Coordinates of C-alpha atoms (C1' of nucleotides) in Angstrom, one line a residue:
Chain X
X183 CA 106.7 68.6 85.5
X184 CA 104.6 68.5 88.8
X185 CA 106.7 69.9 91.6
X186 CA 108.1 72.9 89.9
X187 CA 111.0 74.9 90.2
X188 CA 109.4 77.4 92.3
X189 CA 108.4 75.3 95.3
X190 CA 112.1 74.1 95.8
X191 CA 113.3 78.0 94.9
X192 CA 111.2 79.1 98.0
X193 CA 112.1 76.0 100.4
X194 CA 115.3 77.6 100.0
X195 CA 114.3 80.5 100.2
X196 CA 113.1 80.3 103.4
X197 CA 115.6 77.9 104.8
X198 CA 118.1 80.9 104.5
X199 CA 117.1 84.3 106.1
X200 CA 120.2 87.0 105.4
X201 CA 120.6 85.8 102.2
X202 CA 119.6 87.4 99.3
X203 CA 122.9 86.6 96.8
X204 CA 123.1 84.2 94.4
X205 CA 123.9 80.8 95.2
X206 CA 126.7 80.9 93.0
X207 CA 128.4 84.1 94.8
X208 CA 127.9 82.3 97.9
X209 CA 129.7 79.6 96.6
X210 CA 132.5 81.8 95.6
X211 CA 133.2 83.9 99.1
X212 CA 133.3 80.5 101.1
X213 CA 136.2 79.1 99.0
X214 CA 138.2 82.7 99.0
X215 CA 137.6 82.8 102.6
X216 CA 139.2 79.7 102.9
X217 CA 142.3 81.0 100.4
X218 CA 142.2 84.5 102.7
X219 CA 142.5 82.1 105.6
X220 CA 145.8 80.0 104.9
X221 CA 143.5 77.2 105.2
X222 CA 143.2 76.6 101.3
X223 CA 147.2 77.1 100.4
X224 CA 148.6 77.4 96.3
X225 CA 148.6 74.5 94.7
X226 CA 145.7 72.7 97.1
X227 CA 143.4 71.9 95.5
X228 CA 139.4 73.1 95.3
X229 CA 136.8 70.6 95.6
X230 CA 135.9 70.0 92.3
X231 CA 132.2 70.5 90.7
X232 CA 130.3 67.5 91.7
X233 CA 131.8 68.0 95.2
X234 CA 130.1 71.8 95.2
X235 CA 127.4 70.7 93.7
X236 CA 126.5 68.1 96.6
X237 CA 127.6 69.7 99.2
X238 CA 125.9 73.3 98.5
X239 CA 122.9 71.9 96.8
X240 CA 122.8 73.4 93.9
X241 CA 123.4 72.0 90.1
X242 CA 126.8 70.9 88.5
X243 CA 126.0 74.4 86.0
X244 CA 125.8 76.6 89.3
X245 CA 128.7 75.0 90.9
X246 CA 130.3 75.3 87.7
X247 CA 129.6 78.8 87.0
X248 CA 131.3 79.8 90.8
X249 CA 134.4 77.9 89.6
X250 CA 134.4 79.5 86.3
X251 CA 134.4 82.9 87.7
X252 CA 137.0 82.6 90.4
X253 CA 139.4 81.3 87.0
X254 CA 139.0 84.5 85.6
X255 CA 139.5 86.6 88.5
X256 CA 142.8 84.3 88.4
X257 CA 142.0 82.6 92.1
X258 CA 142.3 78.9 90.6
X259 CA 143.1 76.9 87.8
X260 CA 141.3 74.3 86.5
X261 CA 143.0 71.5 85.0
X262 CA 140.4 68.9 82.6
X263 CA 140.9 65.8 83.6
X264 CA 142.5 67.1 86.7
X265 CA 140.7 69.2 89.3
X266 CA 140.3 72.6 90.3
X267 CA 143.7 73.9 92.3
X268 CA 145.0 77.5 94.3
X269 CA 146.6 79.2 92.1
X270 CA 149.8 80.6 92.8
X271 CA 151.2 83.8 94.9
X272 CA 148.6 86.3 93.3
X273 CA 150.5 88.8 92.3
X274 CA 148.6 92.1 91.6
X275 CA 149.3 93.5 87.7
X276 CA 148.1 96.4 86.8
X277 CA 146.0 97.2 89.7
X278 CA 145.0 101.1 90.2
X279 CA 146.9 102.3 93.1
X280 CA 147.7 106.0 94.6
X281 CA 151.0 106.2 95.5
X282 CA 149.9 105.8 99.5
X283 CA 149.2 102.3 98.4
X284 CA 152.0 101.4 96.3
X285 CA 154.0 102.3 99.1
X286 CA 152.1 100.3 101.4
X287 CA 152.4 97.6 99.3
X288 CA 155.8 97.4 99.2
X289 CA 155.6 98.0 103.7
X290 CA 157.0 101.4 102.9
X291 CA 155.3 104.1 104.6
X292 CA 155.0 107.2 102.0
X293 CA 154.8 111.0 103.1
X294 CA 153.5 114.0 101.5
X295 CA 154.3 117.7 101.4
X296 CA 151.6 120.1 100.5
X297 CA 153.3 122.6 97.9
X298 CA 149.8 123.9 96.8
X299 CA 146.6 123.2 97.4
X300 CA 143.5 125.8 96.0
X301 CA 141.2 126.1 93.3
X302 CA 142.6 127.6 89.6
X303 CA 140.3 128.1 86.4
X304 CA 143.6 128.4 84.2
X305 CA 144.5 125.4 83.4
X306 CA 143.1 124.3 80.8
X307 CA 145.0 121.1 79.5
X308 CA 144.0 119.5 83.1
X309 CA 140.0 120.5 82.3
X310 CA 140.1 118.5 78.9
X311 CA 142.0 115.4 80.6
X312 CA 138.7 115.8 82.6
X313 CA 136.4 116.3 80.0
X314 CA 135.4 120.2 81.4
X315 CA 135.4 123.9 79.6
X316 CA 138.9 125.1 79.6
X317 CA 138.2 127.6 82.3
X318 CA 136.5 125.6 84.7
X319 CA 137.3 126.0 88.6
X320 CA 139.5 122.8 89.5
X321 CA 141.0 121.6 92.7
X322 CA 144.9 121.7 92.2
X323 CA 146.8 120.0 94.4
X324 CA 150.5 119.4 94.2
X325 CA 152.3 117.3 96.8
X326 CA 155.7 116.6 97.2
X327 CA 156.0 112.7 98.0
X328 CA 158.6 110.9 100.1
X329 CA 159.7 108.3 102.1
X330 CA 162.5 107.3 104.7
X331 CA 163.8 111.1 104.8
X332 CA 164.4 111.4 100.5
X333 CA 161.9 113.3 98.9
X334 CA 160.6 110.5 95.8
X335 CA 158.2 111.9 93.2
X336 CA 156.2 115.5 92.3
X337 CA 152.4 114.9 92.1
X338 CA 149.9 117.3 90.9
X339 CA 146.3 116.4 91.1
X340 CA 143.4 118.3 89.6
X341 CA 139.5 117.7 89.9
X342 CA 136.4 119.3 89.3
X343 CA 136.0 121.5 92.4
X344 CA 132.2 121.6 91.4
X345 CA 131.9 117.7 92.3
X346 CA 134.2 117.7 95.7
X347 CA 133.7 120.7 98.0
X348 CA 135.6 120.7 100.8
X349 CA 138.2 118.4 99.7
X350 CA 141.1 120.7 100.0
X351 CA 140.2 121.0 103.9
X352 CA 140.6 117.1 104.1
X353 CA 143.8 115.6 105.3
X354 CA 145.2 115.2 102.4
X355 CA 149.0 115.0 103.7
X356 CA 148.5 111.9 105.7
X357 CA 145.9 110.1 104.1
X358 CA 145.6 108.9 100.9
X359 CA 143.4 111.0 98.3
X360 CA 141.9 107.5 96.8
X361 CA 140.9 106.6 100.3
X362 CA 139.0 110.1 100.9
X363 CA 137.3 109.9 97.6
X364 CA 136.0 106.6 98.0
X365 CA 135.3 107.0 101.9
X366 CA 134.0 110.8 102.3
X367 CA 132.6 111.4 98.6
X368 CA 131.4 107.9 97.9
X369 CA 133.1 107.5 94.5
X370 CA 133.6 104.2 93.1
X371 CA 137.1 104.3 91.2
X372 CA 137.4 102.2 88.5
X373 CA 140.2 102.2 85.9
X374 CA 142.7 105.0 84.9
X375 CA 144.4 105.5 81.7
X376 CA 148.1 106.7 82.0
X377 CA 150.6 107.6 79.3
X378 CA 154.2 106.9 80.6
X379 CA 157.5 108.6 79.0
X380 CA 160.8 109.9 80.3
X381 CA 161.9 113.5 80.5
X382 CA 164.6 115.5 81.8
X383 CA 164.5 117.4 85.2
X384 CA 164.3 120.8 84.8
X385 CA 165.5 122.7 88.0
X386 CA 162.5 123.3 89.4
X387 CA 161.8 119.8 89.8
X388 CA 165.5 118.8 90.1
X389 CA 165.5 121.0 93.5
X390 CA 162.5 119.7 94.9
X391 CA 163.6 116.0 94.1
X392 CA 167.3 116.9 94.9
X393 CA 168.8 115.6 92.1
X394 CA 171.1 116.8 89.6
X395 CA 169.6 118.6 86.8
X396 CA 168.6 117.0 83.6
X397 CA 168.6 113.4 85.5
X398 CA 166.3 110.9 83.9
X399 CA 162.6 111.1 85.3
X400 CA 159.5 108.8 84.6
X401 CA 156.8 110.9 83.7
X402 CA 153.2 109.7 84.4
X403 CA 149.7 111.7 83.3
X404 CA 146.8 109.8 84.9
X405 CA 143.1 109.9 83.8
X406 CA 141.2 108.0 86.8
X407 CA 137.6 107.0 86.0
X408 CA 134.8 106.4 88.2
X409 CA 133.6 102.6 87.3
X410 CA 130.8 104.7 85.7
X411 CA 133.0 105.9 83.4
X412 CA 133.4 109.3 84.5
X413 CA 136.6 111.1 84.6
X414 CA 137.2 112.0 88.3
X415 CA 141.0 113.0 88.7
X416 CA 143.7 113.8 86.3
X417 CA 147.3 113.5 87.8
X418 CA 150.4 114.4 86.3
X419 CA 153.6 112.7 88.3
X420 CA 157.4 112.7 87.8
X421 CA 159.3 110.0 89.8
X422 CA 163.2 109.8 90.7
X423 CA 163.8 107.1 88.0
X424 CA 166.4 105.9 90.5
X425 CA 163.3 105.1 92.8
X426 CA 160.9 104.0 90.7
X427 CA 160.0 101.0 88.2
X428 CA 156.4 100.3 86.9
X429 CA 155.7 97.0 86.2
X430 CA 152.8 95.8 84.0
X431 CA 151.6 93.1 82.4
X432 CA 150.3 92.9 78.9
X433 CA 148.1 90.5 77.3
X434 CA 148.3 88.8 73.7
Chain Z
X854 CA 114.3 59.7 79.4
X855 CA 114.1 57.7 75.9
X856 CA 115.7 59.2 73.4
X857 CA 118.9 60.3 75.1
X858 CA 120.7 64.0 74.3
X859 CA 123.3 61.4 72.3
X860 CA 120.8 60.8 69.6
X861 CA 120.2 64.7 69.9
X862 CA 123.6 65.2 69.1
X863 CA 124.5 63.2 67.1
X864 CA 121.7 64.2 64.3
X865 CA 123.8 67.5 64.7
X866 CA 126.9 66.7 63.8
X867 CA 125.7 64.3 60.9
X868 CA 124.4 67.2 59.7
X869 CA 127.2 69.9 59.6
X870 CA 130.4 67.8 58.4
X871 CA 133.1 70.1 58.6
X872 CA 132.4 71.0 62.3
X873 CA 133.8 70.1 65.8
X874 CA 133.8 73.5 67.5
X875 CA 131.4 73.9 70.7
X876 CA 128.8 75.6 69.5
X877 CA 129.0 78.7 71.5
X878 CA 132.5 79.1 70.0
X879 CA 130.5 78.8 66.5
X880 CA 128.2 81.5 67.7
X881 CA 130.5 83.6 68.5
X882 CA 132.5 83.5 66.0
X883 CA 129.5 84.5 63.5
X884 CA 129.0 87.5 65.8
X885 CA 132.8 88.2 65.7
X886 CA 132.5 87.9 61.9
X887 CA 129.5 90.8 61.9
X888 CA 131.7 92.9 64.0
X889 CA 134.5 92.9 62.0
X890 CA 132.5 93.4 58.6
X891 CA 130.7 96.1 59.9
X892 CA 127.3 94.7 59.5
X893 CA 127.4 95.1 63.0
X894 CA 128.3 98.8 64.5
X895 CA 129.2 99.6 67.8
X896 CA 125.9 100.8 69.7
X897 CA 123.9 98.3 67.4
X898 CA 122.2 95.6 69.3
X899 CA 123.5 91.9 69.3
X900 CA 120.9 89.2 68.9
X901 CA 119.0 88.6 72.3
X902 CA 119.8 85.1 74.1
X903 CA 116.6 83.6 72.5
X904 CA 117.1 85.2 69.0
X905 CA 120.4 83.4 69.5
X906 CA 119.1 80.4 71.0
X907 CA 116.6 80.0 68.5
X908 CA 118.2 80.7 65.2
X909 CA 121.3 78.0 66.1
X910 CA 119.1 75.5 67.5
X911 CA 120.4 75.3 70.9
X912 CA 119.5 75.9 74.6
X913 CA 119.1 79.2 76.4
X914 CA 122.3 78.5 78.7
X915 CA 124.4 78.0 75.4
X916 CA 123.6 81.1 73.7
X917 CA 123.9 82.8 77.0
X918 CA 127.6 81.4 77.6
X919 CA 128.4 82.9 73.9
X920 CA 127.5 86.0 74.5
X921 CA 129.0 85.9 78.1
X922 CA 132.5 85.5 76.8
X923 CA 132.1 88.0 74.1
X924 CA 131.3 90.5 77.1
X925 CA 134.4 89.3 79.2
X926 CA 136.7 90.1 76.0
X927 CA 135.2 93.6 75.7
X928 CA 133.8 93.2 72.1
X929 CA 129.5 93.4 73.6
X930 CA 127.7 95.3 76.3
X931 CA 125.0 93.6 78.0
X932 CA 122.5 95.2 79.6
X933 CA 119.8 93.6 82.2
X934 CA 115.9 94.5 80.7
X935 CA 117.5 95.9 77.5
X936 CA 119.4 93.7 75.5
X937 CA 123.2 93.4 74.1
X938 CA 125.2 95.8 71.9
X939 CA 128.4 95.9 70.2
X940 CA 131.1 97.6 72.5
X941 CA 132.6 101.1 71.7
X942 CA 135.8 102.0 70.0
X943 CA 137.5 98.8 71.0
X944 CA 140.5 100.4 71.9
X945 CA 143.5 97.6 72.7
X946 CA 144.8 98.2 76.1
X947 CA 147.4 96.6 77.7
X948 CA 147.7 94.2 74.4
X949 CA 151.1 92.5 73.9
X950 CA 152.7 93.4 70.6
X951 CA 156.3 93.4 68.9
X952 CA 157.4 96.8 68.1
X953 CA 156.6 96.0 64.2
X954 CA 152.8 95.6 65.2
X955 CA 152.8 98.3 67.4
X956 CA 153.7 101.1 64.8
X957 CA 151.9 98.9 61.9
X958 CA 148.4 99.8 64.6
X959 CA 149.3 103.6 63.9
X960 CA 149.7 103.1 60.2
X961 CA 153.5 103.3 60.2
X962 CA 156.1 101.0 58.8
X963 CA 158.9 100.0 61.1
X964 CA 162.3 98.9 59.9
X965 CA 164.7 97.1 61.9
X966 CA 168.7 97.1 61.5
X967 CA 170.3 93.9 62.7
X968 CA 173.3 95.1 64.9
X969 CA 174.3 91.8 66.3
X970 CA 172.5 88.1 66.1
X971 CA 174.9 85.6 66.9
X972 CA 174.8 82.7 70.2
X973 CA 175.9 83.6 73.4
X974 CA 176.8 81.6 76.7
X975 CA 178.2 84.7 78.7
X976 CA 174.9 87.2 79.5
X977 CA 173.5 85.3 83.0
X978 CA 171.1 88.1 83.7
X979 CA 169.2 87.4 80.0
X980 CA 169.6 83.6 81.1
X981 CA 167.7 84.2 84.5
X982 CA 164.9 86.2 83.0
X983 CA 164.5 83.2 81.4
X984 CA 165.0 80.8 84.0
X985 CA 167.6 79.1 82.2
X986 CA 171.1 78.0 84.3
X987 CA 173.6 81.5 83.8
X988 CA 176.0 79.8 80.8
X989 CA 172.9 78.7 78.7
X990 CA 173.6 79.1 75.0
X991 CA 171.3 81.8 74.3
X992 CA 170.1 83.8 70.8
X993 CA 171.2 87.4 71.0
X994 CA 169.7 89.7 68.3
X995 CA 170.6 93.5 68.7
X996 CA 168.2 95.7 66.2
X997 CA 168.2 99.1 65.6
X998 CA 164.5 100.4 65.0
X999 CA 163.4 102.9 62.8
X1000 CA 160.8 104.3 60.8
X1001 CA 160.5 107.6 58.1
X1002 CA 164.6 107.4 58.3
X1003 CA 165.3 108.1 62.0
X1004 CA 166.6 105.9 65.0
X1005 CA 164.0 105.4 67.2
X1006 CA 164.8 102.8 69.4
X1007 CA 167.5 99.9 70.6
X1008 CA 166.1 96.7 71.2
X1009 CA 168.1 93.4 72.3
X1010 CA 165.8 90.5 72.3
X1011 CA 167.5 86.6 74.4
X1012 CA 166.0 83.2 73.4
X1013 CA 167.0 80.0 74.3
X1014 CA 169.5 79.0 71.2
X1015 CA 168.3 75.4 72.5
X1016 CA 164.6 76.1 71.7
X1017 CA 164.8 78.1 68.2
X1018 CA 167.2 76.5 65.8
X1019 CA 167.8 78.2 63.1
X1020 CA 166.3 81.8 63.9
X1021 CA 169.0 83.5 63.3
X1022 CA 168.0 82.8 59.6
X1023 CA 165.0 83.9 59.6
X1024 CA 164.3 87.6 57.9
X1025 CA 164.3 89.1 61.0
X1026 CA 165.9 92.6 59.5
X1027 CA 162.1 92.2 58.0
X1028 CA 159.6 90.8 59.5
X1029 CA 158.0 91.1 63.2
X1030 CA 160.1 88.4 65.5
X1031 CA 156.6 87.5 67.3
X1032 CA 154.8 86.6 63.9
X1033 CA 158.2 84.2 63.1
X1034 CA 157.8 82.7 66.5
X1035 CA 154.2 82.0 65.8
X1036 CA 154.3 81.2 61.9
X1037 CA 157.2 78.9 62.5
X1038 CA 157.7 77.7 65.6
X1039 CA 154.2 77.2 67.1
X1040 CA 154.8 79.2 70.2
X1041 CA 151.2 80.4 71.8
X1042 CA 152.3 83.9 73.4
X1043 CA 150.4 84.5 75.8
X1044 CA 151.2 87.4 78.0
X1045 CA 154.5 89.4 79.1
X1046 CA 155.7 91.2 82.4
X1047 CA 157.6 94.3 82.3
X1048 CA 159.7 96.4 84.1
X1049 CA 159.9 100.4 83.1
X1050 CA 161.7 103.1 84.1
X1051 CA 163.9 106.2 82.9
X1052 CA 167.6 106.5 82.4
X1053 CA 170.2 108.5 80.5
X1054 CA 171.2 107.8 76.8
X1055 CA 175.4 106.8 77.3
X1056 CA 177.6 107.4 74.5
X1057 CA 176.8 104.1 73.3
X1058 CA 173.0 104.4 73.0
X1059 CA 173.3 108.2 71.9
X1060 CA 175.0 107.4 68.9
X1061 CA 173.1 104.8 67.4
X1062 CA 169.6 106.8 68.3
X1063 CA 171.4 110.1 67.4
X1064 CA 170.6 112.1 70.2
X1065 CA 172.4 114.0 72.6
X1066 CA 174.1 112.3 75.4
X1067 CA 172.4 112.0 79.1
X1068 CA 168.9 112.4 77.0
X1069 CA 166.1 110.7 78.2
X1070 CA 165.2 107.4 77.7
X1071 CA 162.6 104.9 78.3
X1072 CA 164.2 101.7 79.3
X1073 CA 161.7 98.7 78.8
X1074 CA 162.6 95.0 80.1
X1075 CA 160.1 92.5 79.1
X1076 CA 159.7 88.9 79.6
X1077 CA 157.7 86.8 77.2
X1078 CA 155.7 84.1 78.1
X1079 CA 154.2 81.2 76.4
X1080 CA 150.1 80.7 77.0
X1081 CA 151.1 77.5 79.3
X1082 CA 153.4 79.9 81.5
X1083 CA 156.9 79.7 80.0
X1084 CA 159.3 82.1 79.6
X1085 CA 160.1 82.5 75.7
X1086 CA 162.2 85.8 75.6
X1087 CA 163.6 88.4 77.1
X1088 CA 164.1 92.0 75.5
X1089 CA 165.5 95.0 76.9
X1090 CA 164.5 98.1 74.6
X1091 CA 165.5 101.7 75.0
X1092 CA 163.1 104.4 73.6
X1093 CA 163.6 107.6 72.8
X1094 CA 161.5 109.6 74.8
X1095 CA 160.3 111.9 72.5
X1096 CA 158.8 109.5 69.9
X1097 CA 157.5 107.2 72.6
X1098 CA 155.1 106.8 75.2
X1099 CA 153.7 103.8 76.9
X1100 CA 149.8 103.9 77.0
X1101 CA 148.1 101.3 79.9
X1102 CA 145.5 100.9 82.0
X1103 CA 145.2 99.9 85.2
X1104 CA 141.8 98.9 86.8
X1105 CA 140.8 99.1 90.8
Chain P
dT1473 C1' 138.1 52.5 85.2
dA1474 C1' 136.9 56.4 88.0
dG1475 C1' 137.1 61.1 88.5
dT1476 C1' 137.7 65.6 86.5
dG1477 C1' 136.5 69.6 83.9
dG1478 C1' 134.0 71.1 79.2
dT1479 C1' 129.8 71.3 76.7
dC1480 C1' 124.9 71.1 76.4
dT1481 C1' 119.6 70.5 77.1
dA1482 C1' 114.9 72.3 77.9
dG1483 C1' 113.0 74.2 80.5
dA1484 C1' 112.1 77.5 85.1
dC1485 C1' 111.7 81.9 88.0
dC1486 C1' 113.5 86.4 89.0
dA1487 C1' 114.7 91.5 88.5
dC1488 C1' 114.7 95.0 85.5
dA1489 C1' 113.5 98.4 81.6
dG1490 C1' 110.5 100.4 78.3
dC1491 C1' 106.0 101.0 76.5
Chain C
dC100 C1' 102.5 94.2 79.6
dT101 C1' 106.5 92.1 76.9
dG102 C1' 111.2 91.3 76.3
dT103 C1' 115.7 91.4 78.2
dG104 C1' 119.6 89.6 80.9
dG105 C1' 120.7 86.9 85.5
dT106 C1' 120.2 82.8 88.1
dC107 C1' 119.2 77.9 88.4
dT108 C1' 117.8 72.8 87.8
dA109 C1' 118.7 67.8 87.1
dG110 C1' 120.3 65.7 84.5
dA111 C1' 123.4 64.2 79.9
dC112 C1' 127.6 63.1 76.9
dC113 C1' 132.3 64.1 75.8
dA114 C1' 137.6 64.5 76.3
dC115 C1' 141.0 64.1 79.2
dT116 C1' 144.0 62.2 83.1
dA117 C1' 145.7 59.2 86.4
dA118 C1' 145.7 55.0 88.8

DNA sequence: TAGTGGTCTAGACCACAGC
DNA sequence: CTGTGGTCTAGACCACTAA
């Protein structure tokens, strides 16, 4: 083969200064873009391989693969015989969220009340949720939530105090702790493991949550893992069952 | 080009007969089958694209695509400049099962006691779950769960009567409703979106799970879907809170 | 029949990891 | 350096759908 791959690689190269991504990723952010925009609606459809192909310059296998991709992140569906189309409202199913965000995401703005906030070595169940010697020195924070006046849900937080110095001097009753860790400590979150059950208020918690004793309560401990794998947070919530519903979606 | 890919592939599938599965599904399922065996162990390395490509006589991008959707699924690891390796524990997260499955994965035998399974035209919440008009005959089966001689759970499952003749036949008392569906009636499940919260056993409930009243529960609706997007069933299950808790994960 | 997605080839160059 | 996965080419044939 005389003119080989490399000397049309580099044309291209060359043609296109900031532009060190993949062709195929390219391919990709232009067609969300136009999703993001309104200009691509659900159920419009995608121009289909061949059409990429042309148009971007690439191969029907790198068109292709940017099609393929956005399937699975569940942007379009791809019909044989059919075409590529928008795929409907995109709802978001089992997406890691801190309670700021759920709220948000329901235009509900959500509160939080500092009940504690200082560093403990005593606890040792939350140091093996995190993988640490039972006496290690862990942040514990626990905030009363609420919204619209009601107080909603008890969250206690631990981390490794070792790992986030000065966190506890952070606004941490305004702002949401996700959005501190990933903006001020530069963690990437990743996934979290949560076991769910029910359980009774005991009055404590029935007084902070000003409901009658012994009221139904969802129960949530929270393992949150860096995308590296490495336990960051372990949370342990109750939540006003009369307030709260998770919803999830399960796979065969 | 002379002699075309046809003649190429053609000589290939005159010589394997009983074959007309792409040939990255072939690979991977031979991979699948070393997994499961145990010939392959987690941490062990995977055949490299070319080992791959080699041995099964076909191009780089084919082997590649194999292993690509083994990754996707979780079962392999690749890593850039190293190579491919079986996945760790393989833990199922977030995997739809019917109750029987779901103790059967922790070694224990579920029974079920059929309550009520009889047709119904009066229940228009069940019939919206399933997108069916409010007076729709609909299958109502009530069952009783339990396992080592206790109550453990209520769950009442809604099909459409229209859909499933003859279920109520079936050894439901026995046997897991989603391997029936899928033994007999051909129904792909493919995923299911639920709704959980807490709330109080009432007489009702207490009694059949023998448990104090106002205890705890874990209230589960779930809404079955077909692979091609339809809704199947509907179940609404209460869970004793202290034999039960929900494990998921979410990811960022 | 024309257009679509699904599979596949026989290579190529790149970035990266380990020796 | 070699070997790995990641990206990419310029086509091909197939199965499917709709007009």
């Amino acid at each position: 083969m005389p003119h080989s791959k490399k000397s049309l690689a580099s044309q291209r190269l060359s043609a296109r200064i900031p532009n060190t991504l993949p062709a195929y990723q390219r391919i990709q952010s232009l067609i969300r873009k136009r999703i993001d925009s309104g200009q691509l609606q659900p159920g419009n459809c995608v121009p289909s391989e061949r059409d990429l192909a042309r148009t971007h310059r690439v191969s029907l296998m790198t068109a292709r693969h940017a099609l393929a991709f956005l399937e699975r992140e569940g942007l379009v569906e791809r019909r044989r015989g059919i075409g590529t189309f928008v795929a409907p409202p995109k709802i978001h199913f089992n997406k890691l969220m801190s309670y700021t965000e759920q709220m948000a995401a329901r235009s509900l703005t959500a509160g939080a009340k500092v009940l504690f906030a200082k560093v403990v070595n005593n606890e040792n169940e939350a140091a093996a949720r995190l993988s640490l010697p039972p006496t290690s020195n862990l942040m514990k924070l626990e905030r009363l939530r609420h919204a619209t006046g009601e107080p909603f849900a008890l969250e206690t937080s631990y981390l490794d105090a070792a790992e986030f110095p000065g966190l506890l001097d952070a606004p941490i009753a305004r702002e949401s702790l996700f959005a501190i860790l990933e903006r001020d400590y530069e963690v990437e979150l990743g996934y979290a493991d949560e076991e769910v059950d029910a359980t009774a208020a005991d009055p404590f918690i029935a007084d902070l949550l000003a409901i009658p004793r012994r009221d139904p309560l969802l129960r949530i401990r929270q393992v949150i893992y860096s995308t590296k794998g490495k336990a960051i947070m372990y949370a342990l919530g109750f939540y006003r069952s009369d307030r709260h519903n998770l919803v999830i979606r399960r796979f065969r």
